[in-house]
Amino acid sequence: DDIMVLKMGEMVEYGSVDQIINAPQEEYTRALVSVRSIDHEEKQPTSEPVLICENITARYKGTKFDVLKNVNVEVHPGQTLAVVGESGSGKSTLARVITGLLPQREGRVHFAGRDLNPVMRTRPREDLRELQMIYQMADTAMNPRQTVGTIIGRPLEFYFGLRGAEKQKRIQELLDEIELGKGFQDRYPAELSGGQKQRVCIARALAAKPKLIICDEVTSALDPLVADGILKLLLDLQKIENVAYLFITHDLATVRAIADSIAVMYQGEVVRYGTKTEVLSPPFDDYTDLLLSSVPEMKLGWLEEVIANRKMESAGN
Ligand SMILES: Nc1ncnc2c1ncn2[C@@H]1O[C@H](COP(=O)(O)OP(=O)(O)OP(=O)(O)O)[C@@H](O)[C@H]1O
Ligand SMILES: [Mg+2]
C-alpha cells in the first residue's frame, strides 16, 4: 500500500504506491522508478555468426537424462543473444558446454570459424582468450587476496605477455573503460561495492580482447540502479570493442534493454528463437506468455491485471 525509499540507511521518501511510482518527489526515487529505460534498438546481423551451437545435446555425469536436447543458437559479432527460461531449463548448462566445462554428447560448437574442442583443458590458448565468461557472483569470481591491478593484470600477462610499465598502462586503460578511477588499482575485492566488483570482472574479461563474452545472470545480485549502470556499460563496450554477448538472464526488462535476438529455453530445449521483436511480440505460446507475465512491472495494478488475464485463460480452457 505504501512504499519507503531508502538510500544509505536513510529514508529518502515515503508515500502511497501511486505517489511514489507516478509522482516521485526526490531525484533518487525518480531514478529508481525509471530504471531499465535503456533505449536499445535491435541490430540486424551483418556478418557470419561468431558462435554457432549446432544440435547440442548434453547430460551430467552419473545421470540418465539429457539436460540439453538438440539446442541450436547463433550469436553475431557485436550483438547480444539473450537466453531466457525458468530455473533449471538449462541456461547455465549451455554456457558450460560452450566454455568446455561440460563436453557435449552430441552436436558441435562452432566459434570464430573453427570447431571448438569439447574439453576445455585441451583447447588452445587462443580459444580460451577469445571466449570469456562473467558470473553472477562477482565475489566468488575473484581471488580475495589479489588487488584489482593484479586481477586485471593476469590475463594481460597470460595472453599477451605484458609486463612492467606496458602492463600498468593497459590496466589503467581498462580501469578507465569500466569507469573506475586510478585509486582502484591497489584495492582488494572486499573494499569494493557489488557493482564495482562486477565492473572489475568485466575489465578482466575485456583484458583478453575476446570475441564473445558469456554473461550468466551478471546483474541479478545488484540493485536496479547499479544493474542499470552495468548494462549501459556493457552496451557501450560492445559498441567500442564489437564484442558479442551471450546473455543469460531471468529478467525481461534486461532482455528488452540489451538483446538483439532471444532464445527461450524450457526443459533443455529452445522452444522459441528469433529477433527480439519476433519473440517479444504476440501471439505467444503459453510458456513464453507465462515467462513474460511473471516479470513484475513498476506500474499500478500490475498484479491484478496479470491475475485477471490468467483467470480468463483458465476459464476459457
Ligand atoms: N552438476 C550437475 N549435475 C547434475 N545435474 C545438474 C548439474 N548442474 C545442473 N544440473 C541439472 O541440469 C538442469 C539444468 O540446470 P541449469 O543450471 O543449466 O539451469 P539454469 O537454466 O541455469 O537455471 P537457473 O536459472 O536456476 O540458474 C537442471 O535440471 C539441474 O538440476
Ligand atoms: Mg543458471
Coordinates of C-alpha atoms and ligand atoms in Angstrom, one line a residue:
D1 CA 0.0 0.0 0.0
D2 CA 2.9 2.3 0.9
I3 CA 6.5 2.5 -0.3
M4 CA 9.5 3.6 1.7
V5 CA 12.6 4.5 -0.3
L6 CA 15.9 4.0 1.5
K7 CA 19.3 5.2 0.5
M8 CA 22.4 4.5 2.5
G9 CA 20.4 3.9 5.7
E10 CA 18.3 7.0 5.4
M11 CA 14.7 7.4 4.3
V12 CA 14.6 9.4 1.1
E13 CA 10.9 9.4 0.6
Y14 CA 7.7 7.8 1.9
G15 CA 4.3 7.7 0.3
S16 CA 1.5 5.7 -1.3
V17 CA 2.3 3.4 -4.1
D18 CA 0.6 5.7 -6.5
Q19 CA 2.5 8.7 -5.4
I20 CA 5.9 7.0 -5.3
I21 CA 5.5 5.4 -8.8
N22 CA 3.6 8.2 -10.6
A23 CA 4.8 11.3 -8.9
P24 CA 8.1 10.7 -7.1
Q25 CA 9.3 13.9 -5.3
E26 CA 13.0 13.0 -4.9
E27 CA 15.7 12.7 -7.6
Y28 CA 16.8 9.3 -6.3
T29 CA 13.3 7.9 -6.3
R30 CA 12.8 9.1 -9.9
A31 CA 16.0 7.3 -10.9
L32 CA 14.9 4.1 -9.2
V33 CA 11.5 4.1 -10.7
S34 CA 12.7 4.9 -14.2
V35 CA 15.5 2.3 -14.4
R36 CA 15.6 -0.1 -17.3
S37 CA 14.6 2.7 -19.6
I38 CA 17.7 1.9 -21.7
D39 CA 16.9 2.5 -25.3
H40 CA 18.2 -0.2 -27.5
E41 CA 17.1 -1.0 -31.0
E42 CA 17.9 -4.4 -32.2
K43 CA 20.6 -4.7 -34.8
Q44 CA 20.4 -6.8 -37.9
P45 CA 23.0 -9.4 -38.4
T46 CA 25.7 -8.0 -40.7
S47 CA 28.2 -10.8 -40.9
E48 CA 28.8 -14.5 -40.3
P49 CA 27.9 -15.6 -36.7
V50 CA 30.8 -15.7 -34.3
L51 CA 29.2 -18.6 -32.4
I52 CA 27.1 -21.4 -33.8
C53 CA 25.8 -24.1 -31.4
E54 CA 24.6 -26.9 -33.6
N55 CA 22.3 -29.7 -32.3
I56 CA 23.9 -29.6 -28.8
T57 CA 22.8 -32.5 -26.5
A58 CA 24.4 -32.8 -23.1
R59 CA 24.0 -34.6 -19.8
Y60 CA 25.8 -34.5 -16.4
K61 CA 28.0 -37.4 -15.4
G62 CA 26.1 -40.1 -13.4
T63 CA 22.7 -39.0 -14.6
K64 CA 20.4 -40.8 -17.1
F65 CA 18.7 -37.9 -18.9
D66 CA 19.8 -35.1 -21.2
V67 CA 19.6 -31.6 -19.7
L68 CA 20.2 -30.1 -23.2
K69 CA 18.3 -31.5 -26.2
N70 CA 19.2 -30.6 -29.7
V71 CA 20.0 -26.9 -29.0
N72 CA 20.6 -24.6 -31.9
V73 CA 21.5 -21.0 -31.4
E74 CA 23.8 -18.4 -33.1
V75 CA 25.4 -15.1 -32.0
H76 CA 26.6 -12.5 -34.4
P77 CA 29.7 -10.3 -33.9
G78 CA 28.9 -7.1 -31.9
Q79 CA 25.4 -8.4 -31.0
T80 CA 23.6 -9.9 -28.0
L81 CA 21.7 -13.1 -27.8
A82 CA 19.6 -13.3 -24.6
V83 CA 19.0 -16.8 -23.3
V84 CA 15.9 -16.8 -21.0
G85 CA 13.9 -19.6 -19.3
E86 CA 12.7 -20.8 -16.0
S87 CA 15.1 -22.0 -13.3
G88 CA 16.6 -25.4 -14.3
S89 CA 15.8 -25.0 -18.0
G90 CA 19.4 -25.5 -19.0
K91 CA 20.8 -21.9 -19.5
S92 CA 23.9 -22.3 -17.4
T93 CA 24.5 -25.8 -18.8
L94 CA 24.6 -24.3 -22.3
A95 CA 27.2 -21.9 -21.0
R96 CA 29.2 -24.8 -19.6
V97 CA 29.1 -26.7 -22.9
I98 CA 30.3 -23.6 -24.9
T99 CA 33.1 -23.0 -22.4
G100 CA 34.1 -26.6 -22.4
L101 CA 33.4 -27.3 -18.8
L102 CA 30.7 -29.9 -19.7
P103 CA 31.6 -31.6 -23.0
Q104 CA 28.5 -32.2 -25.2
R105 CA 27.3 -35.7 -26.0
E106 CA 26.3 -34.7 -29.5
G107 CA 26.5 -31.6 -31.7
R108 CA 29.2 -29.1 -32.2
V109 CA 30.2 -25.6 -31.0
H110 CA 31.5 -23.6 -34.0
F111 CA 33.4 -20.5 -32.9
A112 CA 35.1 -17.8 -34.9
G113 CA 35.4 -20.1 -37.9
R114 CA 36.5 -23.3 -36.2
D115 CA 35.0 -26.2 -34.2
L116 CA 35.9 -25.9 -30.5
N117 CA 37.2 -29.0 -28.8
P118 CA 34.6 -30.1 -26.3
V119 CA 37.0 -30.4 -23.4
M120 CA 38.3 -27.0 -22.1
R121 CA 41.6 -28.4 -20.9
T122 CA 42.6 -29.4 -24.4
R123 CA 41.7 -26.1 -26.0
P124 CA 44.5 -23.9 -27.3
R125 CA 45.2 -20.7 -25.5
E126 CA 43.7 -18.6 -28.4
D127 CA 40.3 -20.3 -27.9
L128 CA 40.4 -19.6 -24.1
R129 CA 41.3 -16.0 -24.8
E130 CA 38.6 -15.3 -27.4
L131 CA 35.8 -16.8 -25.3
Q132 CA 35.4 -15.2 -21.9
M133 CA 32.8 -15.5 -19.1
I134 CA 31.4 -13.3 -16.4
Y135 CA 29.4 -14.8 -13.5
Q136 CA 26.6 -13.7 -11.2
M137 CA 28.7 -13.7 -8.1
A138 CA 31.5 -11.3 -8.7
D139 CA 32.6 -12.0 -5.1
T140 CA 33.5 -15.6 -5.6
A141 CA 34.8 -15.0 -9.1
M142 CA 37.8 -13.0 -7.7
N143 CA 40.7 -14.0 -5.5
P144 CA 40.2 -12.0 -2.3
R145 CA 44.0 -11.8 -1.7
Q146 CA 44.7 -10.1 -5.0
T147 CA 44.4 -6.4 -5.7
V148 CA 42.3 -5.1 -8.6
G149 CA 45.5 -4.4 -10.5
T150 CA 46.7 -8.0 -10.1
I151 CA 43.4 -9.4 -11.1
I152 CA 43.2 -7.4 -14.3
G153 CA 46.9 -7.8 -14.9
R154 CA 46.8 -11.6 -15.0
P155 CA 45.1 -12.1 -18.4
L156 CA 47.4 -9.4 -19.8
E157 CA 50.4 -11.4 -18.8
F158 CA 48.9 -14.8 -19.7
Y159 CA 47.6 -13.9 -23.1
F160 CA 49.8 -11.1 -24.3
G161 CA 52.9 -11.4 -22.2
L162 CA 52.7 -7.8 -21.0
R163 CA 55.0 -6.8 -18.1
G164 CA 56.0 -3.7 -16.2
A165 CA 55.1 -0.3 -17.5
E166 CA 53.3 -1.7 -20.5
K167 CA 51.1 -3.8 -18.4
Q168 CA 50.4 -0.9 -16.0
K169 CA 49.4 1.3 -18.8
R170 CA 46.9 -1.3 -20.1
I171 CA 45.5 -1.8 -16.6
Q172 CA 44.8 1.9 -16.4
E173 CA 43.1 1.9 -19.8
L174 CA 40.9 -0.9 -18.7
L175 CA 40.0 0.8 -15.4
D176 CA 39.1 3.9 -17.4
E177 CA 36.9 1.9 -19.7
I178 CA 34.9 0.5 -16.8
E179 CA 34.7 4.0 -15.3
L180 CA 36.7 3.2 -12.1
G181 CA 39.4 5.8 -11.3
K182 CA 43.1 5.4 -10.7
G183 CA 42.8 4.6 -7.0
F184 CA 41.1 1.3 -7.6
Q185 CA 44.2 -0.5 -8.8
D186 CA 45.5 -1.1 -5.2
R187 CA 42.2 -2.1 -3.7
Y188 CA 41.1 -5.6 -2.7
P189 CA 37.7 -7.0 -3.7
A190 CA 36.4 -6.7 -0.2
E191 CA 36.9 -2.9 -0.5
L192 CA 34.6 -2.7 -3.5
S193 CA 30.8 -2.4 -3.8
G194 CA 28.9 -5.1 -5.6
G195 CA 28.6 -3.0 -8.8
Q196 CA 32.3 -2.1 -8.7
K197 CA 33.3 -5.8 -8.3
Q198 CA 31.2 -6.7 -11.3
R199 CA 33.0 -3.9 -13.2
V200 CA 36.3 -5.4 -12.3
C201 CA 35.1 -8.8 -13.6
I202 CA 34.1 -7.1 -16.9
A203 CA 37.5 -5.4 -17.2
R204 CA 39.2 -8.8 -16.6
A205 CA 37.2 -10.4 -19.4
L206 CA 37.9 -7.4 -21.7
A207 CA 41.6 -7.6 -21.0
A208 CA 41.7 -10.8 -23.0
K209 CA 40.2 -9.0 -26.0
P210 CA 37.5 -11.6 -26.5
K211 CA 35.2 -12.1 -29.5
L212 CA 32.4 -13.4 -27.2
I213 CA 31.6 -12.9 -23.5
I214 CA 29.1 -15.2 -21.9
C215 CA 27.3 -13.3 -19.1
D216 CA 25.4 -15.6 -16.7
E217 CA 23.0 -13.6 -14.5
V218 CA 25.6 -10.8 -14.2
T219 CA 23.2 -8.2 -12.9
S220 CA 20.8 -10.3 -10.7
A221 CA 22.8 -9.8 -7.5
L222 CA 22.7 -6.0 -7.9
D223 CA 20.2 -3.3 -7.1
P224 CA 18.3 -1.9 -10.1
L225 CA 20.2 1.4 -10.3
V226 CA 23.6 -0.3 -10.2
A227 CA 22.4 -3.1 -12.6
D228 CA 21.3 -0.4 -15.0
G229 CA 24.8 1.1 -14.9
I230 CA 26.4 -2.2 -15.6
L231 CA 24.0 -2.8 -18.6
K232 CA 24.8 0.6 -20.0
L233 CA 28.5 -0.1 -19.6
L234 CA 28.2 -3.5 -21.4
L235 CA 26.3 -1.8 -24.3
D236 CA 28.9 1.0 -24.6
L237 CA 31.8 -1.5 -24.5
Q238 CA 30.0 -3.6 -27.1
K239 CA 30.0 -0.7 -29.5
I240 CA 33.7 0.1 -28.9
E241 CA 35.0 -3.5 -29.0
N242 CA 32.5 -5.1 -31.3
V243 CA 32.3 -8.0 -28.8
A244 CA 29.3 -10.3 -28.8
Y245 CA 27.4 -11.3 -25.7
L246 CA 25.5 -14.5 -24.9
F247 CA 23.5 -13.0 -22.0
I248 CA 21.7 -15.4 -19.6
T249 CA 19.0 -13.7 -17.5
H250 CA 15.7 -14.1 -15.7
D251 CA 14.9 -10.5 -16.1
L252 CA 12.8 -9.4 -19.0
A253 CA 13.5 -5.7 -18.5
T254 CA 17.2 -6.6 -19.0
V255 CA 16.3 -8.5 -22.2
R256 CA 14.4 -5.6 -23.6
A257 CA 17.3 -3.3 -22.8
I258 CA 20.1 -5.2 -24.4
A259 CA 19.1 -8.1 -26.6
D260 CA 19.2 -8.3 -30.4
S261 CA 17.9 -11.9 -30.5
I262 CA 16.3 -14.1 -27.9
A263 CA 16.3 -17.9 -27.2
V264 CA 13.6 -19.1 -24.8
M265 CA 14.6 -22.4 -23.1
Y266 CA 12.3 -24.9 -21.5
Q267 CA 13.4 -28.2 -20.0
G268 CA 16.6 -28.3 -22.0
E269 CA 15.1 -27.3 -25.3
V270 CA 14.9 -24.0 -27.2
V271 CA 11.2 -23.5 -27.6
R272 CA 11.2 -20.0 -29.1
Y273 CA 14.0 -18.3 -31.0
G274 CA 14.2 -15.2 -33.1
T275 CA 14.9 -11.5 -33.1
K276 CA 13.9 -9.5 -30.0
T277 CA 10.8 -8.1 -31.8
E278 CA 9.7 -11.5 -33.0
V279 CA 10.0 -13.2 -29.6
L280 CA 8.5 -10.3 -27.7
S281 CA 5.5 -9.8 -30.0
P282 CA 2.3 -11.7 -29.7
P283 CA 1.0 -14.3 -30.3
F284 CA 2.9 -16.0 -27.5
D285 CA 3.0 -19.7 -26.8
D286 CA 1.7 -20.5 -23.2
Y287 CA 5.2 -20.8 -21.7
T288 CA 6.6 -17.6 -23.2
D289 CA 3.4 -15.8 -22.1
L290 CA 3.9 -17.1 -18.6
L291 CA 7.5 -16.0 -18.5
L292 CA 6.7 -12.6 -19.8
S293 CA 3.8 -12.0 -17.4
S294 CA 5.8 -13.2 -14.4
V295 CA 8.2 -10.2 -14.5
P296 CA 6.9 -7.6 -12.1
E297 CA 6.4 -4.2 -13.7
M298 CA 6.7 -0.9 -11.9
K299 CA 3.1 0.1 -12.5
L300 CA -0.1 0.3 -10.5
G301 CA -2.4 -2.6 -10.7
W302 CA 0.1 -4.8 -12.5
L303 CA -0.5 -7.9 -10.3
E304 CA -4.3 -7.5 -10.5
E305 CA -4.0 -7.4 -14.3
V306 CA -1.9 -10.5 -14.5
I307 CA -4.2 -12.5 -12.3
A308 CA -7.3 -11.3 -14.2
N309 CA -5.7 -12.4 -17.5
R310 CA -4.7 -15.8 -16.2
K311 CA -8.2 -16.3 -14.8
M312 CA -9.7 -15.6 -18.2
E313 CA -7.3 -18.1 -19.7
S314 CA -8.2 -20.9 -17.3
A315 CA -11.9 -20.1 -17.7
G316 CA -11.5 -20.4 -21.5
N317 CA -9.8 -23.8 -21.2
Ligands
LIG1 N1 26.4 -30.7 -11.8 C1 25.2 -31.1 -12.1 N2 24.9 -32.5 -12.0 C2 23.7 -33.0 -12.3 N3 22.7 -32.2 -12.8 C3 22.9 -30.9 -12.9 C4 24.1 -30.3 -12.5 N4 24.0 -28.9 -12.7 C5 22.8 -28.7 -13.1 N5 22.1 -29.9 -13.2 C6 20.7 -30.1 -13.7 O1 20.6 -29.6 -15.1 C7 19.4 -28.9 -15.3 C8 19.7 -27.6 -15.9 O2 20.4 -26.8 -14.9 P1 21.0 -25.3 -15.2 O3 21.9 -25.0 -14.1 O4 21.5 -25.3 -16.6 O5 19.7 -24.4 -15.2 P2 19.5 -22.9 -15.4 O6 18.6 -22.7 -16.5 O7 20.8 -22.2 -15.4 O8 18.7 -22.5 -14.0 P3 18.9 -21.1 -13.1 O9 18.0 -20.1 -13.8 O10 18.3 -21.5 -11.8 O11 20.3 -20.8 -13.0 C9 18.7 -28.9 -14.0 O12 17.7 -29.9 -14.0 C10 19.7 -29.2 -13.0 O13 19.2 -29.8 -11.9
MG2 MG 21.9 -20.9 -14.2

